[in-house]
Tab-separated table of C-alpha atoms in Angstrom:
chain	number	residue	atom	x	y	z
A	1	UNK	CA	92.561	-226.269	4.900
A	2	UNK	CA	96.028	-226.560	6.367
A	3	UNK	CA	98.308	-223.947	7.860
A	4	UNK	CA	101.889	-222.793	7.565
A	5	UNK	CA	104.204	-222.773	10.554
A	6	UNK	CA	107.395	-220.741	10.666
A	7	UNK	CA	110.670	-222.516	11.412
A	8	UNK	CA	114.327	-221.604	11.637
A	9	UNK	CA	116.985	-223.019	9.279
A	10	UNK	CA	120.456	-223.221	10.830
A	11	UNK	CA	122.542	-225.785	8.931
A	12	UNK	CA	124.683	-227.696	11.444
A	13	UNK	CA	127.269	-228.883	8.944
A	14	UNK	CA	127.534	-226.280	6.201
A	15	UNK	CA	130.953	-227.351	4.973
A	16	UNK	CA	129.643	-229.143	1.890
A	17	UNK	CA	126.942	-226.605	1.057
A	18	UNK	CA	127.014	-223.796	-1.468
A	19	UNK	CA	127.056	-220.179	-0.372
A	20	UNK	CA	123.309	-219.666	-0.726
A	21	UNK	CA	122.499	-222.845	1.210
A	22	UNK	CA	124.770	-221.928	4.116
A	23	UNK	CA	122.658	-218.877	4.887
A	24	UNK	CA	120.376	-219.345	7.938
A	25	UNK	CA	116.842	-217.999	7.898
A	26	UNK	CA	113.153	-218.536	8.491
A	27	UNK	CA	110.980	-220.742	6.286
A	28	UNK	CA	107.356	-221.895	6.211
A	29	UNK	CA	106.427	-225.583	6.569
A	30	UNK	CA	102.940	-226.673	5.520
A	31	UNK	CA	100.813	-228.671	7.987
A	32	UNK	CA	97.701	-230.170	6.365
A	33	UNK	CA	94.451	-230.694	8.222
A	34	UNK	CA	93.645	-234.222	9.342
A	35	UNK	CA	91.386	-236.121	6.976
A	36	UNK	CA	88.964	-237.551	9.486
A	37	UNK	CA	86.667	-240.351	8.384
A	38	UNK	CA	84.454	-239.171	5.524
A	39	UNK	CA	85.260	-238.166	1.966
A	40	UNK	CA	85.324	-234.434	1.184
A	41	UNK	CA	82.318	-232.786	-0.430
A	42	UNK	CA	82.989	-232.337	-4.142
A	43	UNK	CA	81.424	-230.273	-6.881
A	44	UNK	CA	79.336	-231.875	-9.605
A	45	UNK	CA	82.193	-231.966	-12.140
A	46	UNK	CA	84.660	-233.653	-9.801
A	47	UNK	CA	82.058	-236.113	-8.531
A	48	UNK	CA	81.096	-236.985	-12.092
A	49	UNK	CA	84.726	-237.463	-13.114
A	50	UNK	CA	85.299	-239.820	-10.181
A	51	UNK	CA	82.169	-241.823	-10.992
A	52	UNK	CA	83.155	-242.085	-14.655
A	53	UNK	CA	86.658	-243.235	-13.672
A	54	UNK	CA	85.258	-245.864	-11.319
A	55	UNK	CA	83.063	-247.243	-14.113
A	56	UNK	CA	86.013	-247.330	-16.535
A	57	UNK	CA	88.183	-249.152	-13.978
A	58	UNK	CA	85.431	-251.725	-13.419
A	59	UNK	CA	85.016	-252.341	-17.161
A	60	UNK	CA	88.765	-252.671	-17.637
A	61	UNK	CA	89.005	-255.105	-14.743
A	62	UNK	CA	86.190	-257.177	-16.224
A	63	UNK	CA	87.730	-257.182	-19.720
A	64	UNK	CA	91.101	-258.323	-18.416
A	65	UNK	CA	89.353	-260.893	-16.243
A	66	UNK	CA	90.975	-263.682	-14.235
A	67	UNK	CA	93.991	-263.527	-16.529
A	68	UNK	CA	94.836	-260.332	-14.683
A	69	UNK	CA	96.406	-262.369	-11.906
A	70	UNK	CA	98.981	-263.631	-14.422
A	71	UNK	CA	99.523	-260.188	-15.957
A	72	UNK	CA	99.770	-258.247	-12.733
A	73	UNK	CA	103.475	-258.747	-12.278
A	74	UNK	CA	104.068	-257.296	-15.739
A	75	UNK	CA	101.700	-254.425	-14.957
A	76	UNK	CA	103.444	-253.842	-11.632
A	77	UNK	CA	106.741	-253.638	-13.490
A	78	UNK	CA	105.206	-251.029	-15.782
A	79	UNK	CA	103.898	-249.094	-12.787
A	80	UNK	CA	107.179	-249.288	-10.926
A	81	UNK	CA	109.245	-248.203	-13.902
A	82	UNK	CA	107.025	-245.160	-14.432
A	83	UNK	CA	106.914	-244.409	-10.720
A	84	UNK	CA	110.695	-244.353	-10.660
A	85	UNK	CA	110.965	-242.292	-13.856
A	86	UNK	CA	108.976	-239.577	-12.051
A	87	UNK	CA	111.878	-239.358	-9.602
A	88	UNK	CA	114.577	-239.502	-12.263
A	89	UNK	CA	115.409	-243.195	-11.785
A	90	UNK	CA	115.576	-244.466	-15.369
A	91	UNK	CA	115.656	-248.177	-16.002
A	92	UNK	CA	114.517	-250.355	-18.900
A	93	UNK	CA	111.976	-253.176	-18.484
A	94	UNK	CA	114.592	-255.752	-19.495
A	95	UNK	CA	117.238	-254.508	-17.088
A	96	UNK	CA	114.651	-254.465	-14.305
A	97	UNK	CA	113.521	-258.035	-14.976
A	98	UNK	CA	117.093	-259.348	-15.033
A	99	UNK	CA	117.955	-257.562	-11.785
A	100	UNK	CA	114.800	-258.931	-10.178
A	101	UNK	CA	115.591	-262.545	-11.024
A	102	UNK	CA	119.347	-262.495	-10.434
A	103	UNK	CA	119.343	-260.074	-7.481
A	104	UNK	CA	122.150	-258.139	-9.106
A	105	UNK	CA	122.577	-255.199	-11.421
A	106	UNK	CA	122.772	-251.404	-11.372
A	107	UNK	CA	121.516	-249.505	-8.342
A	108	UNK	CA	118.689	-247.976	-10.376
A	109	UNK	CA	117.339	-251.390	-11.351
A	110	UNK	CA	117.591	-252.756	-7.810
A	111	UNK	CA	115.687	-249.720	-6.520
A	112	UNK	CA	112.840	-250.414	-8.949
A	113	UNK	CA	112.861	-254.095	-7.936
A	114	UNK	CA	112.187	-252.914	-4.387
A	115	UNK	CA	109.268	-250.884	-5.713
A	116	UNK	CA	107.858	-253.961	-7.472
A	117	UNK	CA	108.020	-255.986	-4.268
A	118	UNK	CA	106.472	-253.201	-2.202
A	119	UNK	CA	103.568	-252.901	-4.618
A	120	UNK	CA	102.957	-256.634	-4.480
A	121	UNK	CA	103.177	-256.552	-0.686
A	122	UNK	CA	100.645	-253.728	-0.545
A	123	UNK	CA	98.188	-255.604	-2.711
A	124	UNK	CA	98.626	-258.897	-0.882
A	125	UNK	CA	98.625	-257.536	2.650
A	126	UNK	CA	97.188	-254.057	3.061
A	127	UNK	CA	94.401	-254.693	0.572
A	128	UNK	CA	92.746	-257.095	3.035
A	129	UNK	CA	89.689	-255.092	4.096
A	130	UNK	CA	89.216	-257.240	7.185
A	131	UNK	CA	92.174	-255.534	8.876
A	132	UNK	CA	92.877	-251.906	9.579
A	133	UNK	CA	95.863	-250.154	8.040
A	134	UNK	CA	98.256	-248.817	10.677
A	135	UNK	CA	101.228	-246.490	10.796
A	136	UNK	CA	103.424	-249.547	11.212
A	137	UNK	CA	102.075	-250.978	7.947
A	138	UNK	CA	103.009	-247.806	6.066
A	139	UNK	CA	106.453	-247.774	7.684
A	140	UNK	CA	106.967	-251.407	6.655
A	141	UNK	CA	105.915	-250.594	3.099
A	142	UNK	CA	108.431	-247.773	2.811
A	143	UNK	CA	111.169	-249.911	4.316
A	144	UNK	CA	110.715	-252.514	1.582
A	145	UNK	CA	111.173	-249.732	-0.966
A	146	UNK	CA	114.161	-248.142	0.810
A	147	UNK	CA	115.765	-250.906	2.905
A	148	UNK	CA	119.048	-248.980	3.175
A	149	UNK	CA	117.413	-246.356	5.385
A	150	UNK	CA	116.712	-246.826	9.053
A	151	UNK	CA	113.165	-248.036	9.526
A	152	UNK	CA	110.715	-245.439	10.807
A	153	UNK	CA	109.137	-242.053	10.247
A	154	UNK	CA	111.494	-239.158	9.676
A	155	UNK	CA	112.989	-237.406	12.691
A	156	UNK	CA	114.013	-234.240	10.875
A	157	UNK	CA	112.642	-231.639	8.519
A	158	UNK	CA	112.711	-232.467	4.824
A	159	UNK	CA	111.715	-230.539	1.716
A	160	UNK	CA	110.885	-231.072	-1.945
A	161	UNK	CA	112.495	-229.513	-4.998
A	162	UNK	CA	114.249	-226.207	-5.307
A	163	UNK	CA	117.601	-225.177	-6.799
A	164	UNK	CA	119.793	-226.059	-3.813
A	165	UNK	CA	119.971	-227.906	-0.509
A	166	UNK	CA	117.974	-225.723	1.825
A	167	UNK	CA	114.328	-225.423	2.859
A	168	UNK	CA	114.654	-221.684	2.261
A	169	UNK	CA	114.930	-222.389	-1.477
A	170	UNK	CA	112.622	-225.432	-1.683
A	171	UNK	CA	109.580	-225.778	-3.919
A	172	UNK	CA	107.601	-227.244	-1.012
A	173	UNK	CA	108.312	-227.867	2.679
A	174	UNK	CA	106.225	-230.631	4.359
A	175	UNK	CA	105.135	-230.466	7.998
A	176	UNK	CA	107.699	-230.490	10.825
A	177	UNK	CA	108.810	-233.907	12.016
A	178	UNK	CA	106.870	-233.448	15.270
A	179	UNK	CA	103.573	-233.422	13.318
A	180	UNK	CA	104.272	-236.513	11.237
A	181	UNK	CA	103.160	-239.309	13.645
A	182	UNK	CA	99.643	-237.958	14.180
A	183	UNK	CA	99.184	-237.098	10.495
A	184	UNK	CA	100.271	-240.567	9.361
A	185	UNK	CA	98.006	-242.207	11.938
A	186	UNK	CA	95.104	-240.131	10.596
A	187	UNK	CA	96.031	-241.042	7.020
A	188	UNK	CA	96.118	-244.748	7.914
A	189	UNK	CA	92.606	-244.532	9.378
A	190	UNK	CA	91.347	-242.754	6.267
A	191	UNK	CA	93.007	-245.284	3.946
A	192	UNK	CA	91.358	-248.099	5.886
A	193	UNK	CA	87.865	-246.850	4.986
A	194	UNK	CA	85.944	-248.331	2.071
A	195	UNK	CA	82.819	-246.169	1.956
A	196	UNK	CA	82.122	-243.729	-0.851
A	197	UNK	CA	83.850	-243.559	-4.211
A	198	UNK	CA	87.214	-245.355	-3.982
A	199	UNK	CA	88.694	-243.202	-6.760
A	200	UNK	CA	88.155	-240.129	-4.585
A	201	UNK	CA	89.581	-241.902	-1.535
A	202	UNK	CA	92.644	-243.067	-3.470
A	203	UNK	CA	93.225	-239.560	-4.834
A	204	UNK	CA	93.031	-238.015	-1.363
A	205	UNK	CA	95.232	-240.686	0.235
A	206	UNK	CA	97.923	-240.168	-2.358
A	207	UNK	CA	97.894	-236.369	-2.197
A	208	UNK	CA	97.822	-236.316	1.605
A	209	UNK	CA	100.684	-238.792	1.845
A	210	UNK	CA	102.823	-236.760	-0.562
A	211	UNK	CA	101.981	-233.617	1.415
A	212	UNK	CA	103.067	-235.201	4.722
A	213	UNK	CA	106.194	-236.670	3.082
A	214	UNK	CA	106.750	-238.783	6.211
A	215	UNK	CA	110.062	-240.376	5.212
A	216	UNK	CA	113.509	-239.165	4.290
A	217	UNK	CA	113.295	-241.002	0.960
A	218	UNK	CA	110.914	-243.277	-0.928
A	219	UNK	CA	107.860	-241.051	-0.383
A	220	UNK	CA	106.804	-240.887	-4.020
A	221	UNK	CA	106.994	-244.623	-4.591
A	222	UNK	CA	105.282	-245.433	-1.292
A	223	UNK	CA	102.515	-242.930	-1.955
A	224	UNK	CA	101.826	-244.314	-5.398
A	225	UNK	CA	101.742	-247.856	-4.031
A	226	UNK	CA	99.024	-246.826	-1.568
A	227	UNK	CA	96.754	-246.031	-4.525
A	228	UNK	CA	96.483	-249.744	-5.302
A	229	UNK	CA	95.815	-250.570	-1.673
A	230	UNK	CA	92.794	-248.267	-1.551
A	231	UNK	CA	91.336	-249.417	-4.872
A	232	UNK	CA	91.701	-253.096	-4.003
A	233	UNK	CA	90.345	-252.712	-0.454
A	234	UNK	CA	87.204	-251.067	-1.816
A	235	UNK	CA	86.761	-253.857	-4.385
A	236	UNK	CA	87.089	-251.343	-7.217
A	237	UNK	CA	89.538	-253.760	-8.839
A	238	UNK	CA	89.430	-257.524	-8.412
A	239	UNK	CA	91.573	-258.966	-11.192
A	240	UNK	CA	94.061	-256.434	-12.478
A	241	UNK	CA	96.411	-253.808	-11.216
A	242	UNK	CA	95.813	-250.570	-13.113
A	243	UNK	CA	99.170	-248.726	-13.383
A	244	UNK	CA	98.091	-245.133	-12.733
A	245	UNK	CA	101.657	-243.928	-12.193
A	246	UNK	CA	102.361	-244.644	-15.846
A	247	UNK	CA	100.130	-241.689	-16.686
A	248	UNK	CA	101.584	-239.454	-13.961
A	249	UNK	CA	105.025	-240.184	-15.393
A	250	UNK	CA	103.891	-238.983	-18.801
A	251	UNK	CA	103.118	-235.487	-17.553
A	252	UNK	CA	105.003	-234.732	-14.360
A	253	UNK	CA	104.249	-231.007	-14.660
A	254	UNK	CA	100.500	-231.658	-14.418
A	255	UNK	CA	101.074	-234.164	-11.621
A	256	UNK	CA	103.032	-231.675	-9.516
A	257	UNK	CA	100.549	-228.921	-10.359
A	258	UNK	CA	97.735	-231.176	-9.120
A	259	UNK	CA	99.471	-231.736	-5.802
A	260	UNK	CA	100.022	-227.982	-5.539
A	261	UNK	CA	96.294	-227.435	-6.109
A	262	UNK	CA	95.542	-229.842	-3.276
A	263	UNK	CA	97.641	-227.698	-0.906
A	264	UNK	CA	96.272	-224.349	-2.060
A	265	UNK	CA	94.435	-221.861	0.156
A	266	UNK	CA	91.619	-222.735	-0.140
A	267	UNK	CA	92.456	-226.282	-1.291
A	268	UNK	CA	91.491	-227.044	-4.885
A	269	UNK	CA	90.502	-230.609	-4.106
A	270	UNK	CA	88.093	-230.790	-7.034
A	271	UNK	CA	90.858	-229.998	-9.516
A	272	UNK	CA	93.108	-232.686	-8.030
A	273	UNK	CA	90.348	-235.316	-8.065
A	274	UNK	CA	89.470	-234.513	-11.686
A	275	UNK	CA	93.092	-234.872	-12.771
A	276	UNK	CA	93.482	-238.095	-10.812
A	277	UNK	CA	90.274	-239.535	-12.292
A	278	UNK	CA	91.416	-238.719	-15.828
A	279	UNK	CA	94.762	-240.419	-15.157
A	280	UNK	CA	92.928	-243.483	-13.851
A	281	UNK	CA	90.850	-243.701	-17.039
A	282	UNK	CA	93.894	-243.461	-19.299
A	283	UNK	CA	95.729	-246.037	-17.197
A	284	UNK	CA	92.785	-248.417	-17.474
A	285	UNK	CA	92.904	-248.149	-21.257
A	286	UNK	CA	96.650	-248.802	-21.207
A	287	UNK	CA	96.197	-251.909	-19.061
A	288	UNK	CA	93.506	-253.339	-21.350
A	289	UNK	CA	95.625	-252.753	-24.448
A	290	UNK	CA	98.658	-254.319	-22.814
A	291	UNK	CA	96.598	-257.368	-21.807
A	292	UNK	CA	95.284	-257.711	-25.366
A	293	UNK	CA	98.763	-257.364	-26.835
A	294	UNK	CA	100.142	-259.970	-24.439
A	295	UNK	CA	97.338	-262.400	-25.321
A	296	UNK	CA	98.039	-261.911	-29.036
A	297	UNK	CA	101.770	-262.363	-28.498
A	298	UNK	CA	101.211	-265.519	-26.449
A	299	UNK	CA	99.191	-266.976	-29.319
A	300	UNK	CA	101.899	-266.028	-31.807
A	301	UNK	CA	104.750	-267.656	-29.902
A	302	UNK	CA	102.764	-270.877	-29.563
A	303	UNK	CA	102.315	-270.930	-33.336
A	304	UNK	CA	106.022	-270.213	-33.804
A	305	UNK	CA	106.948	-273.113	-31.536
A	306	UNK	CA	104.748	-275.524	-33.503
A	307	UNK	CA	106.234	-274.333	-36.819
A	308	UNK	CA	109.758	-274.714	-35.434
A	309	UNK	CA	109.099	-278.237	-34.196
A	310	UNK	CA	107.480	-279.208	-37.494
A	311	UNK	CA	110.419	-277.822	-39.494
A	312	UNK	CA	112.851	-279.741	-37.274
A	313	UNK	CA	110.849	-282.929	-37.573
A	314	UNK	CA	110.216	-283.079	-33.835
A	315	UNK	CA	107.348	-285.277	-32.674
A	316	UNK	CA	104.784	-284.367	-31.709
A	317	UNK	CA	104.820	-281.023	-33.528
A	318	UNK	CA	102.216	-279.758	-31.075
A	319	UNK	CA	103.655	-280.436	-27.601
A	320	UNK	CA	101.546	-282.187	-25.008
A	321	UNK	CA	99.583	-279.881	-22.734
A	322	UNK	CA	101.863	-280.622	-19.777
A	323	UNK	CA	105.104	-280.199	-21.757
A	324	UNK	CA	107.665	-277.971	-20.050
A	325	UNK	CA	107.994	-275.729	-23.117
A	326	UNK	CA	104.270	-274.928	-23.073
A	327	UNK	CA	104.247	-274.393	-19.327
A	328	UNK	CA	107.057	-271.860	-19.766
A	329	UNK	CA	105.172	-270.080	-22.556
A	330	UNK	CA	102.092	-269.806	-20.332
A	331	UNK	CA	103.999	-267.690	-17.795
A	332	UNK	CA	106.209	-265.429	-19.935
A	333	UNK	CA	104.043	-262.427	-19.093
A	334	UNK	CA	104.732	-262.836	-15.398
A	335	UNK	CA	108.225	-264.311	-15.749
A	336	UNK	CA	109.903	-262.805	-18.834
A	337	UNK	CA	113.420	-263.562	-17.562
A	338	UNK	CA	114.322	-267.142	-16.711
A	339	UNK	CA	117.128	-269.473	-15.706
A	340	UNK	CA	117.111	-273.251	-15.659
A	341	UNK	CA	117.091	-273.062	-11.869
A	342	UNK	CA	114.127	-270.661	-11.695
A	343	UNK	CA	112.077	-272.766	-14.114
A	344	UNK	CA	112.981	-275.957	-12.263
A	345	UNK	CA	111.871	-274.492	-8.938
A	346	UNK	CA	108.695	-272.874	-10.247
A	347	UNK	CA	107.467	-275.780	-12.370
A	348	UNK	CA	108.769	-278.631	-10.240
A	349	UNK	CA	110.822	-280.234	-13.001
A	350	UNK	CA	114.479	-281.227	-13.219
A	351	UNK	CA	117.132	-278.616	-14.113
A	352	UNK	CA	118.014	-280.722	-17.153
A	353	UNK	CA	114.419	-280.654	-18.427
A	354	UNK	CA	114.280	-276.922	-17.808
A	355	UNK	CA	117.508	-276.343	-19.720
A	356	UNK	CA	116.305	-278.420	-22.693
A	357	UNK	CA	113.025	-276.502	-22.873
A	358	UNK	CA	114.714	-273.104	-22.604
A	359	UNK	CA	117.243	-274.054	-25.272
A	360	UNK	CA	114.456	-275.169	-27.611
A	361	UNK	CA	112.596	-271.887	-27.111
A	362	UNK	CA	115.785	-269.929	-27.772
A	363	UNK	CA	116.479	-271.896	-30.961
A	364	UNK	CA	112.898	-271.222	-32.040
A	365	UNK	CA	113.576	-267.494	-31.694
A	366	UNK	CA	111.070	-267.096	-28.849
A	367	UNK	CA	113.613	-266.424	-26.102
A	368	UNK	CA	116.833	-264.482	-26.236
A	369	UNK	CA	120.051	-265.169	-24.359
A	370	UNK	CA	121.548	-262.547	-22.049
A	371	UNK	CA	125.293	-262.900	-21.576
A	372	UNK	CA	127.933	-261.215	-19.479
A	373	UNK	CA	131.590	-261.592	-20.436
A	374	UNK	CA	130.668	-264.561	-22.587
A	375	UNK	CA	128.806	-266.317	-19.777
A	376	UNK	CA	125.107	-267.102	-20.128
A	377	UNK	CA	123.184	-265.229	-17.437
A	378	UNK	CA	119.587	-266.002	-18.337
A	379	UNK	CA	116.989	-266.335	-21.077
A	380	UNK	CA	114.747	-263.343	-21.856
A	381	UNK	CA	111.292	-262.994	-23.427
A	382	UNK	CA	112.272	-259.836	-25.271
A	383	UNK	CA	108.967	-259.319	-27.052
A	384	UNK	CA	106.988	-259.406	-23.817
A	385	UNK	CA	109.415	-256.923	-22.290
A	386	UNK	CA	109.222	-254.758	-25.416
A	387	UNK	CA	105.468	-254.401	-24.939
A	388	UNK	CA	106.118	-252.820	-21.547
A	389	UNK	CA	108.595	-250.403	-23.134
A	390	UNK	CA	106.070	-249.487	-25.839
A	391	UNK	CA	103.451	-248.884	-23.164
A	392	UNK	CA	105.829	-246.606	-21.283
A	393	UNK	CA	106.588	-244.596	-24.432
A	394	UNK	CA	102.893	-244.325	-25.252
A	395	UNK	CA	102.143	-243.029	-21.757
A	396	UNK	CA	104.594	-240.195	-22.282
A	397	UNK	CA	102.591	-238.809	-25.178
A	398	UNK	CA	99.313	-238.955	-23.281
A	399	UNK	CA	98.546	-242.613	-23.847
A	400	UNK	CA	98.412	-242.293	-27.632
A	401	UNK	CA	100.236	-243.369	-30.754
A	402	UNK	CA	103.993	-242.759	-30.784
A	403	UNK	CA	104.138	-243.026	-34.580
A	404	UNK	CA	103.991	-239.260	-35.027
A	405	UNK	CA	104.978	-238.004	-31.564
A	406	UNK	CA	108.330	-238.895	-30.072
A	407	UNK	CA	108.349	-239.216	-26.255
A	408	UNK	CA	110.684	-236.769	-24.563
A	409	UNK	CA	111.644	-239.356	-21.924
A	410	UNK	CA	111.114	-243.060	-21.390
A	411	UNK	CA	112.670	-246.402	-22.267
A	412	UNK	CA	114.421	-246.683	-25.621
A	413	UNK	CA	112.326	-247.705	-28.621
A	414	UNK	CA	112.360	-251.508	-28.880
A	415	UNK	CA	114.106	-253.041	-31.861
A	416	UNK	CA	111.287	-254.089	-34.196
A	417	UNK	CA	113.425	-256.929	-35.564
A	418	UNK	CA	113.034	-258.737	-32.243
A	419	UNK	CA	109.399	-259.424	-33.074
A	420	UNK	CA	110.590	-261.975	-35.612
A	421	UNK	CA	107.947	-263.986	-37.390
A	422	UNK	CA	105.194	-263.037	-34.976
A	423	UNK	CA	103.118	-259.954	-35.554
A	424	UNK	CA	104.382	-256.806	-33.798
A	425	UNK	CA	102.195	-254.822	-31.426
A	426	UNK	CA	99.147	-253.233	-33.025
A	427	UNK	CA	99.718	-249.906	-34.811
A	428	UNK	CA	98.246	-247.820	-31.986
A	429	UNK	CA	101.137	-248.936	-29.812
A	430	UNK	CA	103.964	-248.842	-32.343
A	431	UNK	CA	106.790	-246.387	-32.788
A	432	UNK	CA	107.604	-245.335	-36.304
A	433	UNK	CA	110.975	-246.514	-37.625
A	434	UNK	CA	113.788	-244.192	-36.640
A	435	UNK	CA	112.175	-242.735	-33.519
C-alpha cells in the first residue's frame, strides 16, 4: 500500500491561468510502495483470470503462427492508434501509414508514428531476457515517443485529469519528482523478472508505471508499450503482438477505474488484474480475427491480379513466384503504403520495375493512389488499412459486431465500395451500411 504526502502549490507564473488555478494551496501526491521482486499474492478469482488469459494468449499466438512476424507491424499500428485515442489523439490507419512512410503529415499522425517505432523498439530490444531492463532503457523508450521533450525523468510535479491546470483540482497526483528515480529503478527491476504468470507481471508493470507517471508527457503510450516487453520477455508470446490497448481504448472509463482500484487503500490489485486479463483475452481474439481477415484478403487480391492479367491478355496470367507484383502483394499487411523508391529499396529491384508493378496493381484495383495537389504521393492498400479501422471500431463496442451498435469514437467507417471484387471482411467485423 502506498501513502499520500502533502505538498504546497504556489504557481510561479499565474498570468495565463484561470482564477481557480491561480489559487495556492496544499494537495496530496500519491507515493506507491516499491514492487520488490515477487508477484503479489492474488485471490483465486484473479489468479484464475490471469491463468485463463495466459492460455488464450498462447493459443492465439499459435494460431497466428510464424506469419505473425509479417502481421506485427499492422498489429502495432492498431495498438498505437488505440493507445493514442485513449489520450485524445485521433488519427486514421491510412493517415498514419502515409505519415510513417513519407515522414510528413499532421502532428497527430507523426505522434502515433513515434508510438509505432517505440513499440517496435521495445519488442526488439527490451524483450531480450538475457539483459536487464534499466531506468535508462525506459527513458530511451519515452524519448522515442516524445522526441520534442528533453530526455530524462521529470524534474517537477505533474498531475492527471481535472477541470483546470492545477494539482489542487486534479483527478490524480503522482509522486513528487524526488521519488521518481528510485520508483522507476524498482519498476525496471520488476519488469526484468520472468517468473510467475506474465499476465500478472504485465498488469502490475503497467499500473505501477502509470501511477509513477515519471515523464512530463508520453506516459500512457510508454506504459502501454511496456506491456509487450513483459509478455515477450516471459515467452508468453513468440509470434504475434497482441494489441491490448485496443481494448482499453474501447472502454476508457473501465480502464481509468481499474487504475484507481490499483491505487486504493487497501489496493484492489485483484480487481485490476481481472480487468487486465479480460482485456488481454479480448485483444487476443481481435488479433486472431485480424490475421484471418488479412490472410483471406491476401488470397483475394492474388486472384484479382490473375483475373486482371488474363483479361488484359498479359502472359503469363499467373506471375512467376519471384515477380515484383507478387512480392509486393506478400508484404501489403506490413507495408500498406508504398512508393516506387520504398519498393525498390526493400525488394532490391530497379525504381522502374517498382513503378511498373505498382501501376499494374493500381490498374487492377488492388492499390489506390494518394495525391496531394494533383501530385502522386504514394500507393495505398486501402483494404488492408480498412481492416485495421474495422478492428478499431469493433473494439469500441467491446470487441463485437458493429452491425447493430455504432461506436461512439474511433476511425470513420471504411467505404465498403473499396473492397471491390474481393470479398469484404466477414460479417462479425462489418459495419452496417449508413453507420
